[in-house]
Short mmCIF file of C-alpha atoms and ligand atoms in Angstrom, two decimals:
data_model
loop_
_atom_site.label_atom_id
_atom_site.label_comp_id
_atom_site.label_asym_id
_atom_site.label_seq_id
_atom_site.Cartn_x
_atom_site.Cartn_y
_atom_site.Cartn_z
CA MET R 1 6.82 16.33 -2.97
CA LYS R 2 3.83 14.26 -1.66
CA CYS R 3 2.67 10.81 -2.14
CA LEU R 4 -0.63 8.97 -1.40
CA VAL R 5 0.00 5.68 -0.55
CA THR R 6 -3.06 3.19 -0.18
CA GLY R 7 -3.02 0.24 1.72
CA ALA R 8 -0.62 2.01 4.34
CA ALA R 9 -0.81 -0.39 7.01
CA GLY R 10 -0.04 -3.39 4.90
CA PHE R 11 3.05 -5.35 4.57
CA ILE R 12 4.57 -3.71 1.28
CA GLY R 13 2.71 -0.42 1.74
CA SER R 14 4.35 0.21 5.16
CA HIS R 15 7.88 -0.47 4.15
CA LEU R 16 7.17 1.54 1.07
CA ILE R 17 6.00 4.53 3.33
CA ASP R 18 9.19 3.91 5.33
CA GLN R 19 11.58 4.29 2.38
CA LEU R 20 9.67 7.38 0.73
CA LEU R 21 9.92 9.11 4.42
CA GLU R 22 13.49 8.36 4.47
CA ASN R 23 14.00 9.85 0.93
CA GLY R 24 12.54 12.95 2.25
CA TYR R 25 9.04 13.01 0.66
CA GLU R 26 5.67 13.57 2.44
CA VAL R 27 3.37 10.66 2.76
CA ILE R 28 -0.16 10.55 3.08
CA GLY R 29 -1.43 6.76 4.18
CA ALA R 30 -4.80 5.49 3.69
CA ASP R 31 -6.04 2.01 5.02
CA ASN R 32 -8.96 0.33 6.43
CA PHE R 33 -7.07 -2.43 8.38
CA ILE R 34 -9.25 -5.09 6.39
CA THR R 35 -6.11 -7.46 6.17
CA GLY R 36 -3.45 -4.57 7.56
CA ARG R 37 -2.34 -4.15 11.02
CA LYS R 38 -1.83 -0.67 13.09
CA GLU R 39 1.68 -2.20 14.33
CA ASN R 40 2.93 -1.62 10.99
CA ILE R 41 2.47 1.76 10.92
CA ALA R 42 2.82 2.62 14.97
CA HIS R 43 6.58 3.74 14.49
CA LEU R 44 5.31 6.50 12.50
CA ALA R 45 3.40 8.05 14.78
CA GLY R 46 4.47 11.71 15.40
CA ASN R 47 6.31 11.65 12.32
CA LYS R 48 5.59 15.58 10.93
CA ASN R 49 5.88 14.17 7.29
CA PHE R 50 3.27 11.52 7.83
CA THR R 51 -0.38 11.87 7.94
CA PHE R 52 -2.69 8.65 8.07
CA PHE R 53 -6.38 8.39 7.11
CA GLU R 54 -8.29 5.32 8.39
CA HIS R 55 -10.41 5.22 5.03
CA ASP R 56 -12.05 2.34 2.84
CA VAL R 57 -10.80 3.74 -0.52
CA VAL R 58 -13.75 2.06 -2.27
CA LYS R 59 -16.16 4.73 -0.13
CA SER R 60 -14.13 7.70 0.19
CA LEU R 61 -10.81 9.11 -0.46
CA PRO R 62 -8.67 11.52 1.69
CA ASP R 63 -8.96 14.94 0.60
CA VAL R 64 -5.34 15.65 -0.16
CA ASP R 65 -3.20 16.53 -3.18
CA ALA R 66 -0.27 14.58 -4.21
CA ASN R 67 1.91 14.45 -6.84
CA TYR R 68 2.29 10.55 -6.85
CA ILE R 69 -0.48 8.08 -5.90
CA PHE R 70 0.51 4.38 -5.07
CA HIS R 71 -2.37 2.12 -5.15
CA PHE R 72 -1.46 -0.71 -3.21
CA ALA R 73 -4.44 -1.51 -1.11
CA SER R 74 -5.96 -4.84 -1.49
CA PRO R 75 -6.07 -8.11 0.20
CA ALA R 76 -3.31 -10.19 -1.13
CA SER R 77 -3.16 -13.75 0.21
CA PRO R 78 -5.47 -16.03 -1.11
CA PRO R 79 -7.21 -17.13 1.90
CA LYS R 80 -7.82 -13.48 2.74
CA TYR R 81 -8.88 -12.44 -0.62
CA GLN R 82 -11.10 -15.36 -0.73
CA GLN R 83 -12.64 -14.27 2.76
CA PHE R 84 -13.11 -10.84 1.20
CA PRO R 85 -13.98 -11.43 -2.54
CA ILE R 86 -16.48 -8.38 -3.03
CA GLU R 87 -13.93 -6.11 -1.26
CA THR R 88 -11.33 -7.50 -3.21
CA LEU R 89 -12.93 -6.73 -6.74
CA LEU R 90 -14.22 -3.26 -5.61
CA VAL R 91 -10.81 -2.05 -4.33
CA ASN R 92 -9.02 -3.33 -7.42
CA SER R 93 -11.74 -1.94 -9.79
CA TYR R 94 -13.90 0.98 -8.68
CA ALA R 95 -11.21 2.27 -6.21
CA THR R 96 -8.66 2.21 -8.88
CA ILE R 97 -11.12 4.31 -11.58
CA GLN R 98 -11.63 6.84 -8.27
CA LEU R 99 -7.93 7.22 -7.40
CA LEU R 100 -7.16 7.40 -11.31
CA GLU R 101 -9.53 10.27 -11.45
CA LEU R 102 -7.66 11.92 -8.51
CA ALA R 103 -4.35 11.49 -10.41
CA ARG R 104 -5.97 13.49 -13.39
CA LYS R 105 -7.41 16.14 -11.10
CA TRP R 106 -4.07 16.53 -9.48
CA ASN R 107 -1.87 15.94 -12.18
CA ALA R 108 -0.34 13.05 -10.05
CA ARG R 109 1.76 9.86 -11.30
CA PHE R 110 0.01 6.72 -10.69
CA ILE R 111 1.64 3.44 -9.79
CA PHE R 112 -0.66 0.36 -9.54
CA ALA R 113 0.43 -2.69 -7.75
CA SER R 114 -0.72 -5.55 -10.00
CA THR R 115 0.16 -9.03 -9.48
CA SER R 116 1.90 -12.58 -11.39
CA GLU R 117 -1.71 -13.75 -10.57
CA ILE R 118 -2.72 -11.81 -13.83
CA TYR R 119 -0.90 -14.38 -15.63
CA GLY R 120 -3.20 -17.22 -13.86
CA GLU R 121 -1.96 -20.80 -14.62
CA PRO R 122 0.95 -19.66 -17.22
CA GLU R 123 1.39 -21.61 -20.37
CA GLN R 124 4.58 -19.73 -20.86
CA HIS R 125 7.56 -20.14 -18.38
CA PRO R 126 8.92 -17.55 -17.26
CA GLN R 127 6.54 -15.24 -17.69
CA LYS R 128 7.35 -12.05 -19.72
CA GLU R 129 5.17 -8.78 -19.60
CA THR R 130 4.00 -9.62 -23.04
CA TYR R 131 2.16 -12.85 -22.00
CA TRP R 132 -1.56 -12.32 -21.63
CA GLY R 133 -1.98 -15.06 -19.23
CA ASN R 134 -4.25 -17.98 -18.47
CA VAL R 135 -7.03 -16.99 -15.87
CA ASN R 136 -10.03 -18.88 -14.84
CA PRO R 137 -12.62 -15.80 -14.56
CA ILE R 138 -15.21 -17.64 -12.12
CA GLY R 139 -12.76 -19.72 -10.07
CA PRO R 140 -12.00 -19.22 -6.32
CA ARG R 141 -8.95 -17.05 -7.27
CA SER R 142 -10.58 -14.78 -9.69
CA CYS R 143 -11.69 -12.00 -7.49
CA TYR R 144 -8.17 -11.23 -7.32
CA ASP R 145 -6.77 -12.27 -10.61
CA GLU R 146 -9.75 -10.51 -12.48
CA GLY R 147 -9.80 -7.57 -10.19
CA LYS R 148 -6.35 -6.76 -10.87
CA ARG R 149 -6.86 -7.32 -14.65
CA PHE R 150 -9.57 -4.78 -14.47
CA GLY R 151 -7.29 -2.69 -12.52
CA GLU R 152 -4.52 -2.86 -15.34
CA ALA R 153 -7.36 -2.25 -18.05
CA SER R 154 -8.57 0.83 -16.16
CA VAL R 155 -4.75 2.30 -15.85
CA ALA R 156 -4.68 1.50 -19.73
CA ALA R 157 -7.51 3.21 -20.65
CA PHE R 158 -6.68 6.33 -18.86
CA ILE R 159 -3.16 6.29 -20.22
CA ARG R 160 -5.09 6.11 -23.87
CA LYS R 161 -7.72 8.47 -23.21
CA TYR R 162 -6.11 11.07 -21.03
CA ASN R 163 -2.25 10.51 -21.45
CA LEU R 164 -2.11 9.81 -17.75
CA ASP R 165 1.41 9.22 -16.51
CA CYS R 166 0.96 5.89 -15.01
CA LYS R 167 3.20 2.67 -14.17
CA ILE R 168 2.01 -0.95 -13.65
CA ILE R 169 4.13 -3.13 -11.50
CA ARG R 170 3.53 -6.84 -11.27
CA ILE R 171 4.57 -8.03 -8.07
CA PHE R 172 5.75 -11.73 -7.78
CA ASN R 173 5.37 -13.36 -4.39
CA THR R 174 7.16 -11.19 -1.88
CA TYR R 175 8.03 -11.79 1.93
CA GLY R 176 9.70 -10.32 4.91
CA PRO R 177 9.19 -8.64 8.27
CA ARG R 178 5.47 -7.14 8.84
CA MET R 179 3.79 -9.91 7.23
CA ASP R 180 0.88 -10.98 9.03
CA ILE R 181 1.60 -14.17 10.61
CA ASN R 182 -2.06 -15.48 10.07
CA ASP R 183 -2.36 -14.14 6.41
CA GLY R 184 -2.22 -17.89 4.91
CA ARG R 185 0.42 -17.39 2.56
CA VAL R 186 3.08 -20.05 2.36
CA VAL R 187 6.08 -18.56 3.87
CA THR R 188 3.99 -17.10 6.99
CA ASN R 189 2.19 -20.52 7.35
CA PHE R 190 5.57 -22.72 7.51
CA ILE R 191 7.50 -20.10 9.58
CA LYS R 192 4.48 -20.14 11.94
CA GLN R 193 3.94 -23.76 12.01
CA LEU R 194 8.06 -24.35 12.36
CA LEU R 195 8.16 -22.10 15.42
CA LYS R 196 4.85 -23.77 17.08
CA ARG R 197 6.21 -27.03 16.66
CA ARG R 198 3.27 -28.06 14.33
CA LYS R 199 2.90 -29.91 11.07
CA LEU R 200 4.10 -28.44 7.92
CA THR R 201 0.79 -28.20 5.79
CA ILE R 202 2.30 -28.98 1.81
CA TYR R 203 -0.61 -28.52 -0.50
CA GLY R 204 -0.63 -30.90 -3.35
CA ASN R 205 2.54 -32.76 -3.88
CA GLY R 206 4.71 -29.99 -3.23
CA LYS R 207 6.25 -29.59 -6.72
CA GLN R 208 4.56 -26.57 -7.50
CA THR R 209 6.96 -23.77 -7.81
CA ARG R 210 7.13 -19.86 -6.79
CA SER R 211 10.09 -17.22 -6.86
CA PHE R 212 10.49 -15.55 -3.76
CA CYS R 213 11.58 -12.02 -3.57
CA PHE R 214 12.59 -10.19 -0.34
CA ILE R 215 10.80 -7.08 0.69
CA SER R 216 13.58 -4.46 0.40
CA ASP R 217 14.73 -5.68 -3.17
CA LEU R 218 10.94 -4.90 -4.14
CA ILE R 219 10.88 -1.76 -2.55
CA GLU R 220 13.83 -0.77 -4.34
CA ALA R 221 12.27 -2.02 -7.43
CA ILE R 222 9.04 -0.03 -6.97
CA LEU R 223 11.29 3.51 -6.20
CA LYS R 224 12.87 2.78 -9.38
CA VAL R 225 9.80 2.32 -11.15
CA ALA R 226 7.92 5.00 -9.82
CA PHE R 227 10.54 7.80 -10.13
CA THR R 228 12.07 7.16 -13.48
CA ASN R 229 10.90 9.70 -16.05
CA LYS R 230 11.71 7.26 -18.71
CA ALA R 231 9.18 4.65 -18.31
CA GLN R 232 5.77 6.46 -18.63
CA GLY R 233 2.76 3.80 -19.46
CA GLU R 234 4.97 0.72 -18.98
CA VAL R 235 4.40 -2.34 -17.07
CA PHE R 236 7.15 -4.12 -15.23
CA ASN R 237 7.40 -7.53 -13.77
CA VAL R 238 9.21 -7.29 -10.21
CA GLY R 239 10.52 -10.30 -8.23
CA SER R 240 13.31 -13.03 -8.08
CA SER R 241 14.37 -15.33 -10.61
CA HIS R 242 15.30 -18.01 -8.03
CA GLU R 243 12.70 -20.61 -8.72
CA ILE R 244 12.07 -23.22 -6.01
CA THR R 245 9.27 -26.04 -5.27
CA ILE R 246 7.27 -25.51 -2.33
CA THR R 247 8.81 -29.01 -0.70
CA GLU R 248 12.20 -26.78 -1.24
CA LEU R 249 10.77 -23.87 0.53
CA ALA R 250 9.88 -26.20 3.49
CA ALA R 251 13.25 -27.82 3.62
CA ILE R 252 15.09 -24.59 3.75
CA LEU R 253 13.27 -23.38 6.58
CA THR R 254 13.21 -26.39 8.22
CA ARG R 255 17.15 -26.30 8.04
CA LEU R 256 17.13 -22.02 9.02
CA THR R 257 14.87 -22.61 12.10
CA GLY R 258 16.45 -25.68 13.03
CA VAL R 259 13.11 -27.18 13.85
CA SER R 260 11.90 -30.67 12.52
CA SER R 261 8.39 -31.26 12.01
CA ASP R 262 6.35 -33.80 9.83
CA VAL R 263 4.76 -32.82 7.02
CA ILE R 264 1.18 -33.24 6.25
CA ASN R 265 -0.16 -33.28 2.64
CA LYS R 266 -3.33 -31.21 1.98
CA PRO R 267 -5.47 -31.05 -1.08
CA LEU R 268 -4.07 -28.68 -3.79
CA PRO R 269 -6.66 -25.72 -3.77
CA GLN R 270 -8.61 -25.23 -7.24
CA ASP R 271 -6.52 -23.09 -9.85
CA ASP R 272 -3.25 -23.04 -7.75
CA PRO R 273 -0.64 -21.97 -10.30
CA THR R 274 1.69 -24.83 -10.93
CA ARG R 275 4.53 -22.53 -12.02
CA ARG R 276 5.57 -19.09 -11.53
CA LYS R 277 8.66 -17.26 -12.42
CA PRO R 278 8.95 -13.69 -13.63
CA ASP R 279 11.05 -12.81 -16.63
CA ILE R 280 12.66 -9.54 -15.33
CA SER R 281 14.56 -8.74 -18.38
CA LYS R 282 12.72 -5.53 -18.96
CA VAL R 283 13.04 -4.19 -15.47
CA LYS R 284 16.93 -5.25 -15.39
CA LYS R 285 17.28 -3.51 -19.02
CA MET R 286 15.36 -0.41 -18.38
CA LEU R 287 16.29 0.53 -15.06
CA GLY R 288 19.04 -1.74 -14.01
CA TRP R 289 16.99 -3.48 -11.08
CA GLU R 290 17.54 -7.05 -10.30
CA SER R 291 16.88 -8.78 -6.62
CA LYS R 292 20.10 -9.06 -4.71
CA ILE R 293 19.01 -10.54 -1.03
CA SER R 294 19.34 -14.23 -1.38
CA LEU R 295 16.40 -16.46 -0.24
CA GLU R 296 18.25 -17.65 2.66
CA LYS R 297 19.27 -14.26 3.88
CA GLY R 298 15.70 -12.71 3.57
CA LEU R 299 14.13 -15.86 5.31
CA GLN R 300 16.72 -15.53 8.07
CA GLN R 301 15.68 -11.84 8.57
CA THR R 302 12.01 -13.12 8.51
CA ILE R 303 12.36 -15.89 10.84
CA ALA R 304 14.31 -13.38 13.32
CA TYR R 305 11.33 -11.07 13.04
CA PHE R 306 8.62 -13.45 13.77
CA GLN R 307 10.64 -14.87 16.74
CA SER R 308 11.09 -11.58 18.11
CA ASN R 309 7.37 -10.81 17.67
P1 LIG K 1 -1.48 -6.76 2.78
O1 LIG K 1 -2.54 -7.31 2.89
O2 LIG K 1 -0.62 -6.80 3.72
O3 LIG K 1 -1.80 -5.17 2.61
C1 LIG K 1 -2.74 -4.56 1.72
C2 LIG K 1 -3.36 -3.44 2.53
O4 LIG K 1 -4.23 -2.57 2.00
C3 LIG K 1 -3.82 -3.83 3.96
O5 LIG K 1 -3.35 -2.84 5.02
C4 LIG K 1 -5.35 -3.57 3.87
O6 LIG K 1 -5.97 -3.34 5.08
C5 LIG K 1 -5.54 -2.68 2.92
N1 LIG K 1 -6.73 -2.74 2.10
C6 LIG K 1 -7.29 -3.39 1.41
N2 LIG K 1 -8.46 -2.94 1.31
C7 LIG K 1 -8.41 -1.66 1.30
C8 LIG K 1 -9.49 -0.46 1.08
N3 LIG K 1 -10.69 -0.86 0.32
N4 LIG K 1 -9.34 0.41 1.54
C9 LIG K 1 -8.33 1.01 2.32
N5 LIG K 1 -7.31 -0.16 2.50
C10 LIG K 1 -7.39 -1.25 1.99
O7 LIG K 1 -1.00 -7.40 1.37
P2 LIG K 1 0.39 -6.95 0.73
O8 LIG K 1 1.06 -8.04 0.39
O9 LIG K 1 1.20 -5.67 1.56
O10 LIG K 1 -0.01 -6.25 -0.77
C11 LIG K 1 0.15 -4.93 -1.06
C12 LIG K 1 -0.29 -4.89 -2.53
O11 LIG K 1 0.51 -5.64 -3.58
C13 LIG K 1 -1.82 -5.52 -3.00
O12 LIG K 1 -2.51 -4.60 -4.09
C14 LIG K 1 -1.19 -6.64 -3.31
O13 LIG K 1 -2.28 -7.25 -4.34
C15 LIG K 1 -0.16 -6.24 -4.29
N6 LIG K 1 0.95 -7.74 -4.32
C16 LIG K 1 1.39 -8.25 -3.14
C17 LIG K 1 2.13 -9.25 -3.47
C18 LIG K 1 3.13 -10.09 -2.27
O14 LIG K 1 3.68 -11.18 -2.70
N7 LIG K 1 3.07 -9.57 -1.17
C19 LIG K 1 2.20 -9.98 -4.69
C20 LIG K 1 1.77 -9.51 -5.86
C21 LIG K 1 1.00 -8.19 -5.56
N1 LIG K 2 1.16 -23.53 0.01
C1 LIG K 2 1.50 -24.51 0.82
N2 LIG K 2 1.18 -24.72 2.01
C2 LIG K 2 0.42 -23.59 2.61
C3 LIG K 2 0.33 -22.29 2.09
C4 LIG K 2 0.48 -22.49 0.91
O1 LIG K 2 1.77 -25.57 0.29
O2 LIG K 2 0.46 -23.73 4.18
C5 LIG K 2 1.48 -23.41 -1.11
C6 LIG K 2 0.23 -23.08 -2.24
O3 LIG K 2 -0.72 -24.26 -2.72
C7 LIG K 2 0.85 -22.48 -3.35
C8 LIG K 2 2.19 -22.06 -3.05
O4 LIG K 2 2.35 -22.59 -1.59
O5 LIG K 2 1.20 -23.45 -4.28
C9 LIG K 2 2.10 -20.48 -2.62
O6 LIG K 2 1.00 -20.03 -2.07
P1 LIG K 2 0.70 -18.79 -1.41
O7 LIG K 2 -0.64 -18.71 -0.56
O8 LIG K 2 1.69 -18.24 -0.39
O9 LIG K 2 0.43 -17.45 -2.60
P2 LIG K 2 0.21 -17.78 -4.00
O10 LIG K 2 1.52 -17.77 -4.97
O11 LIG K 2 -0.50 -19.07 -4.23
O12 LIG K 2 -0.51 -16.66 -4.32
#
């Protein structure tokens, strides 16, 4: 069985590939390194079951055949997708359509990496898959939010029109080793600031919430969703149910690193969601998944990774 993974050199893509190879799949990876890093897949050099294409999947696609397509290519951190707004729109829209066409041609199953961002500034809490969201279509985050919403609409259209075998995974804030320390997301910013004895940058009053999921839990969920024959055409929230404020996150990381840094408050970026927590009852009920790694344990592993890199 062959899997094509786009975004292969990214944080999630590289962990996904490791697990697919471990489970005996042949993997074809594609990445243009717009936000990914060669180091994330360097350990796979020489692995006979892994082939890598340096490709912009908007412009060209690997000429291969696969049984599964995992479309994970897209800048994911707010500063990065705002730095590359057109690229972000295109990889989630045009490239998604192209890859869906390939899935049709190859008779492959298609798994789309969507995001909690499609809920925007949520008026329902926690967010269920049935919630349609509250997104500013022209705000600074819209290249990502609307790109992903277009991607989801494309998947839905291919399911309706061609009965294509597709799944959508709405990923909520995930962290862990192999994140880019300079990607500007909160976990990496705080760890970098603490390890370099810099001030902790809290945006706004720090009362906004997120629910952080460790990468190994996410990968387990992706595999369950991808390989079950039960959930054709379904959309699943995947994330941790442990909701905390950003100030609490700063306090936990301060304790775990043993470094005490001053806090500097910076303005809250426009359209930064004030609350976010997944309702995971669907994935729990249908596939028996929920996150297992505690925030403390996951953050310890992440800190250790950045200390040794
Ligand atoms: P990442 O930036 O580490 O990885 C994305 C990868 O996609 C990078 O290697 C990048 O170079 C590659 N890429 C982007 N555009 C490309 C293109 N046109 N052609 C080829 N490669 C391209 O981000 P991540 O956190 O690993 O996110 C992976 C996927 O999961 C993304 O689709 C993202 O939207 C989604 N997601 C992630 C999170 C999270 O918390 N990490 C949350 C929600 C959704
Ligand atoms: N944030 C912060 N300080 C930082 C980076 C982010 O306070 O140095 C906040 C940000 O405003 C948001 C939350 O942390 O409310 C999560 O931000 P991140 O960029 O990690 O992901 P998001 O969930 O917003 O996509």
